[in-house]
Amino acid sequence: MFKTIKNALKTPDVRKRLLYTLLLIVVFRLGCYITVPGVNSVALNEAMQNTTGIAGLIDMISGGAFSRFSLFAMSISPYITASQLLGMIIPSLEKLTKEGGEEGRKKINRYTKMLTIVLALVEGIGIYLSYKSAGIFVDNSFLTGLLVVTGLVAGTSMLMWLGEQITAKGIGNGISLLIFIGIISRLPSGITTLWNLIMTDSG
């Protein structure tokens, strides 16, 4: 196995694709630490100390971006939802995928992107309204709400683009890879939390 990987890395195209993938992963992780404009960082830290339930699941998938209210807080979930909804909205989607060829795939991709933006907008507004009363924003003005929602939608759009670029020019399925990286990035903190709970119970 290791010999196969070593031989593959000797190929210039594979090395190029691997480095490109790693670069975009770094961009993804950096984006997880850039807070959306209009957020009060001090109030955010207090409000997000114990993120549980659905919010905790979103935070895990987003690699901690949700608890930081970063540009990538919504992760790639609107894209995944859009892909699933398209199958229900357009019954002939499976046929288009099989028989439409390259043109069919482009059409599906275009529909998915459009629906993703719509869902991201709805989800962004929902998140803003849900946390509006928590006092994590600098104020409750329309401009602040617009900045927050725009930042969240832009972040999802950026993730969608990163996923496409990894798929096209990198290694593996970009969307799946971003989700995987987001989850494993939370493992160290998860293990630490579990260890502290064990030590607390044993004490």
Coordinates of C-alpha atoms in Angstrom, one line a residue, residues 111-202:
Y111 CA -30.0 23.8 -10.7
T112 CA -28.2 22.5 -7.5
K113 CA -26.2 25.8 -7.2
M114 CA -29.3 27.9 -7.6
L115 CA -31.3 25.9 -5.0
T116 CA -28.2 26.0 -2.7
I117 CA -28.1 29.8 -2.7
V118 CA -31.9 30.0 -2.0
L119 CA -31.6 27.5 0.9
A120 CA -28.5 29.2 2.2
L121 CA -30.4 32.5 2.3
V122 CA -33.3 31.0 4.1
E123 CA -31.0 29.2 6.6
G124 CA -28.9 32.3 7.1
I125 CA -32.0 34.4 7.9
G126 CA -33.2 31.6 10.3
I127 CA -29.8 31.5 12.1
Y128 CA -29.7 35.3 12.4
L129 CA -33.3 35.5 13.8
S130 CA -32.6 32.5 16.2
Y131 CA -29.5 34.2 17.7
K132 CA -30.7 37.8 17.5
S133 CA -32.0 37.7 21.1
A134 CA -28.8 36.1 22.4
G135 CA -27.0 39.4 22.1
I136 CA -24.1 38.1 20.0
F137 CA -24.5 40.8 17.4
V138 CA -23.2 44.4 17.7
D139 CA -26.8 45.6 17.4
N140 CA -30.1 44.5 16.0
S141 CA -30.3 46.9 13.1
F142 CA -31.3 45.9 9.5
L143 CA -27.7 46.6 8.3
T144 CA -26.2 44.2 10.8
G145 CA -28.7 41.5 9.9
L146 CA -27.9 42.1 6.2
L147 CA -24.1 41.8 6.9
V148 CA -24.6 38.6 8.9
V149 CA -26.8 36.8 6.4
T150 CA -24.7 38.0 3.4
G151 CA -21.6 36.7 5.1
L152 CA -23.1 33.3 5.8
V153 CA -24.5 32.9 2.2
A154 CA -21.1 34.0 0.8
G155 CA -19.3 31.5 3.0
T156 CA -21.5 28.6 1.8
S157 CA -21.0 29.8 -1.8
M158 CA -17.3 29.8 -1.2
L159 CA -17.4 26.2 0.2
M160 CA -19.4 25.1 -2.8
W161 CA -16.7 26.5 -5.1
L162 CA -13.9 25.0 -3.0
G163 CA -15.6 21.6 -3.3
E164 CA -16.0 21.9 -7.0
Q165 CA -12.3 22.9 -7.5
I166 CA -11.1 19.9 -5.4
T167 CA -13.2 17.5 -7.4
A168 CA -12.1 19.0 -10.7
K169 CA -8.4 19.7 -10.1
G170 CA -7.6 18.0 -6.8
I171 CA -8.0 14.5 -5.3
G172 CA -11.3 12.9 -4.5
N173 CA -14.8 14.3 -4.1
G174 CA -14.5 17.8 -2.9
I175 CA -17.7 18.1 -0.9
S176 CA -17.2 14.8 0.9
L177 CA -13.6 15.7 1.7
L178 CA -14.6 19.1 3.2
I179 CA -17.2 17.4 5.4
F180 CA -14.6 14.8 6.5
I181 CA -11.9 17.4 7.3
G182 CA -14.5 19.4 9.3
I183 CA -15.4 16.3 11.4
I184 CA -11.8 15.1 12.1
S185 CA -10.8 18.7 13.0
R186 CA -13.2 18.4 16.0
L187 CA -11.8 15.1 17.2
P188 CA -9.0 16.5 19.5
S189 CA -11.5 18.8 21.4
G190 CA -14.0 16.0 21.5
I191 CA -11.5 13.6 23.0
T192 CA -10.4 16.3 25.5
T193 CA -14.0 16.9 26.6
L194 CA -14.6 13.2 27.0
W195 CA -11.4 12.8 29.0
N196 CA -12.4 15.7 31.3
L197 CA -15.9 14.1 31.8
I198 CA -14.3 10.8 32.7
M199 CA -11.8 12.4 35.2
T200 CA -14.6 14.4 36.7
D201 CA -16.8 11.3 37.2
S202 CA -13.9 9.3 38.6

